[in-house]
Coordinates of C-alpha atoms in Angstrom, one line a residue:
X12 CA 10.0 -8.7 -18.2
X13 CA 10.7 -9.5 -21.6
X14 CA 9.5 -7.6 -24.5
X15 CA 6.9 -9.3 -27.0
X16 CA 8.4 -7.7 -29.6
X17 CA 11.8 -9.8 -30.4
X18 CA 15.1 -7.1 -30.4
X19 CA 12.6 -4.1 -28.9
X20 CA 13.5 -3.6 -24.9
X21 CA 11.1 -3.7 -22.2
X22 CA 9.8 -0.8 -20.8
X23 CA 11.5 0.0 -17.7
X24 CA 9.3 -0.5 -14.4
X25 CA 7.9 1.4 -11.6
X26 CA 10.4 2.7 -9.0
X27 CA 10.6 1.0 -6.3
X28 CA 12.4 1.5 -2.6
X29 CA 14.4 -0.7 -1.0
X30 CA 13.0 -1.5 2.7
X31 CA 15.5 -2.0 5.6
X32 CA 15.1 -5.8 5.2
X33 CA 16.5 -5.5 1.2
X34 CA 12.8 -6.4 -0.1
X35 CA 11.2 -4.3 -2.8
X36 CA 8.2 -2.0 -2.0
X37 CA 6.0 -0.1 -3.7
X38 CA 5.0 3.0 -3.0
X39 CA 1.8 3.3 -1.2
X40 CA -0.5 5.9 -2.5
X41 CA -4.0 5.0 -1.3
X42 CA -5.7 3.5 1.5
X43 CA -9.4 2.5 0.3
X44 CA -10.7 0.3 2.6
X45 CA -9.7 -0.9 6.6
X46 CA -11.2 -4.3 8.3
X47 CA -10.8 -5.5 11.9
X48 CA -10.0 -9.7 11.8
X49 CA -9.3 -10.6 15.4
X50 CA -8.2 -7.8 17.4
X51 CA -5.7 -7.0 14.2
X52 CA -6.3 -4.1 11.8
X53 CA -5.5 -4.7 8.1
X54 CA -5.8 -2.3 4.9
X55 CA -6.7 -2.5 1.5
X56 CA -3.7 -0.4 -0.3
X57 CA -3.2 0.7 -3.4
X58 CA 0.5 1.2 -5.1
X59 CA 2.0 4.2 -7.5
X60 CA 1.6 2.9 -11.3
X61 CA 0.5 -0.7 -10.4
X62 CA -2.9 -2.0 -11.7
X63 CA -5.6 -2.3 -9.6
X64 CA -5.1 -6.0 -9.5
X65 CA -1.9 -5.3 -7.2
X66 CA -3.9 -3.3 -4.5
X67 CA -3.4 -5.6 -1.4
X68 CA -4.6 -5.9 2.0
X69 CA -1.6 -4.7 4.5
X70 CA -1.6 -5.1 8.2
X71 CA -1.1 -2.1 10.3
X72 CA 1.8 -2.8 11.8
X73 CA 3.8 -3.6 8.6
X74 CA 2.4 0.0 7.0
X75 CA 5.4 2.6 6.6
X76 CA 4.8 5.7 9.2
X77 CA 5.3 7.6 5.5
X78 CA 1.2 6.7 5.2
X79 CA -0.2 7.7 8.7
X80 CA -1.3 11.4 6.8
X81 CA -3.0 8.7 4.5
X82 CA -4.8 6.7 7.2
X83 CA -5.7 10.2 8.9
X84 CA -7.6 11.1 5.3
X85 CA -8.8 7.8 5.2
X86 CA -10.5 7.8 8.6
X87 CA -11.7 11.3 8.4
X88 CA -13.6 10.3 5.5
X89 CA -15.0 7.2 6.9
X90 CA -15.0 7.3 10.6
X91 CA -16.6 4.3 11.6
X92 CA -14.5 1.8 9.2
X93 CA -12.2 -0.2 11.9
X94 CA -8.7 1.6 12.9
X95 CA -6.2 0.7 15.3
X96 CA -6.8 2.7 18.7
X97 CA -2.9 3.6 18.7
X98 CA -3.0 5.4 15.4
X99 CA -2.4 9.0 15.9
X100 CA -4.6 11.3 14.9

């Protein structure tokens, strides 16, 4: 984005990866919350330097296999918060 400050550069961003499909991605650091809406299991992620107003809510099945060691420290820490029964533990 442009700086505020005319003839002083932005700072550069965060690095991001490139996903198979050419979209950007964020890296996933966190997994804080899981919630079960019709048979589907979603996420509530958080991304490396991103504010907190970026986490998102990620369905399973879109989640890199990079984060499965995440979801297995998630849901060893909170056991009875909804996970999908093929997740390997």
């Amino acid at each position: 984005h442009p700086s505020v400050i005319p003839g002083r550069a932005a700072p550069p961003g965060p690095p991001l990866s490139i996903d198979n499909d050419n979209s950007t991605a964020f890296e996933i650091v966190g997994i804080l919350d899981s919630r079960s809406i019709r048979r589907r299991i979603d996420y509530f992620v958080a991304y490396r330097n991103q504010p907190i107003s970026e986490r998102s809510w990620i369905r399973y099945e879109d989640l890199p296999v990079s984060v499965h060691s995440l979801l297995r420290t998630f849901h060893s820490q909170y056991p009875d918060k909804p996970r999908p029964s093929k997740l390997p533990l």
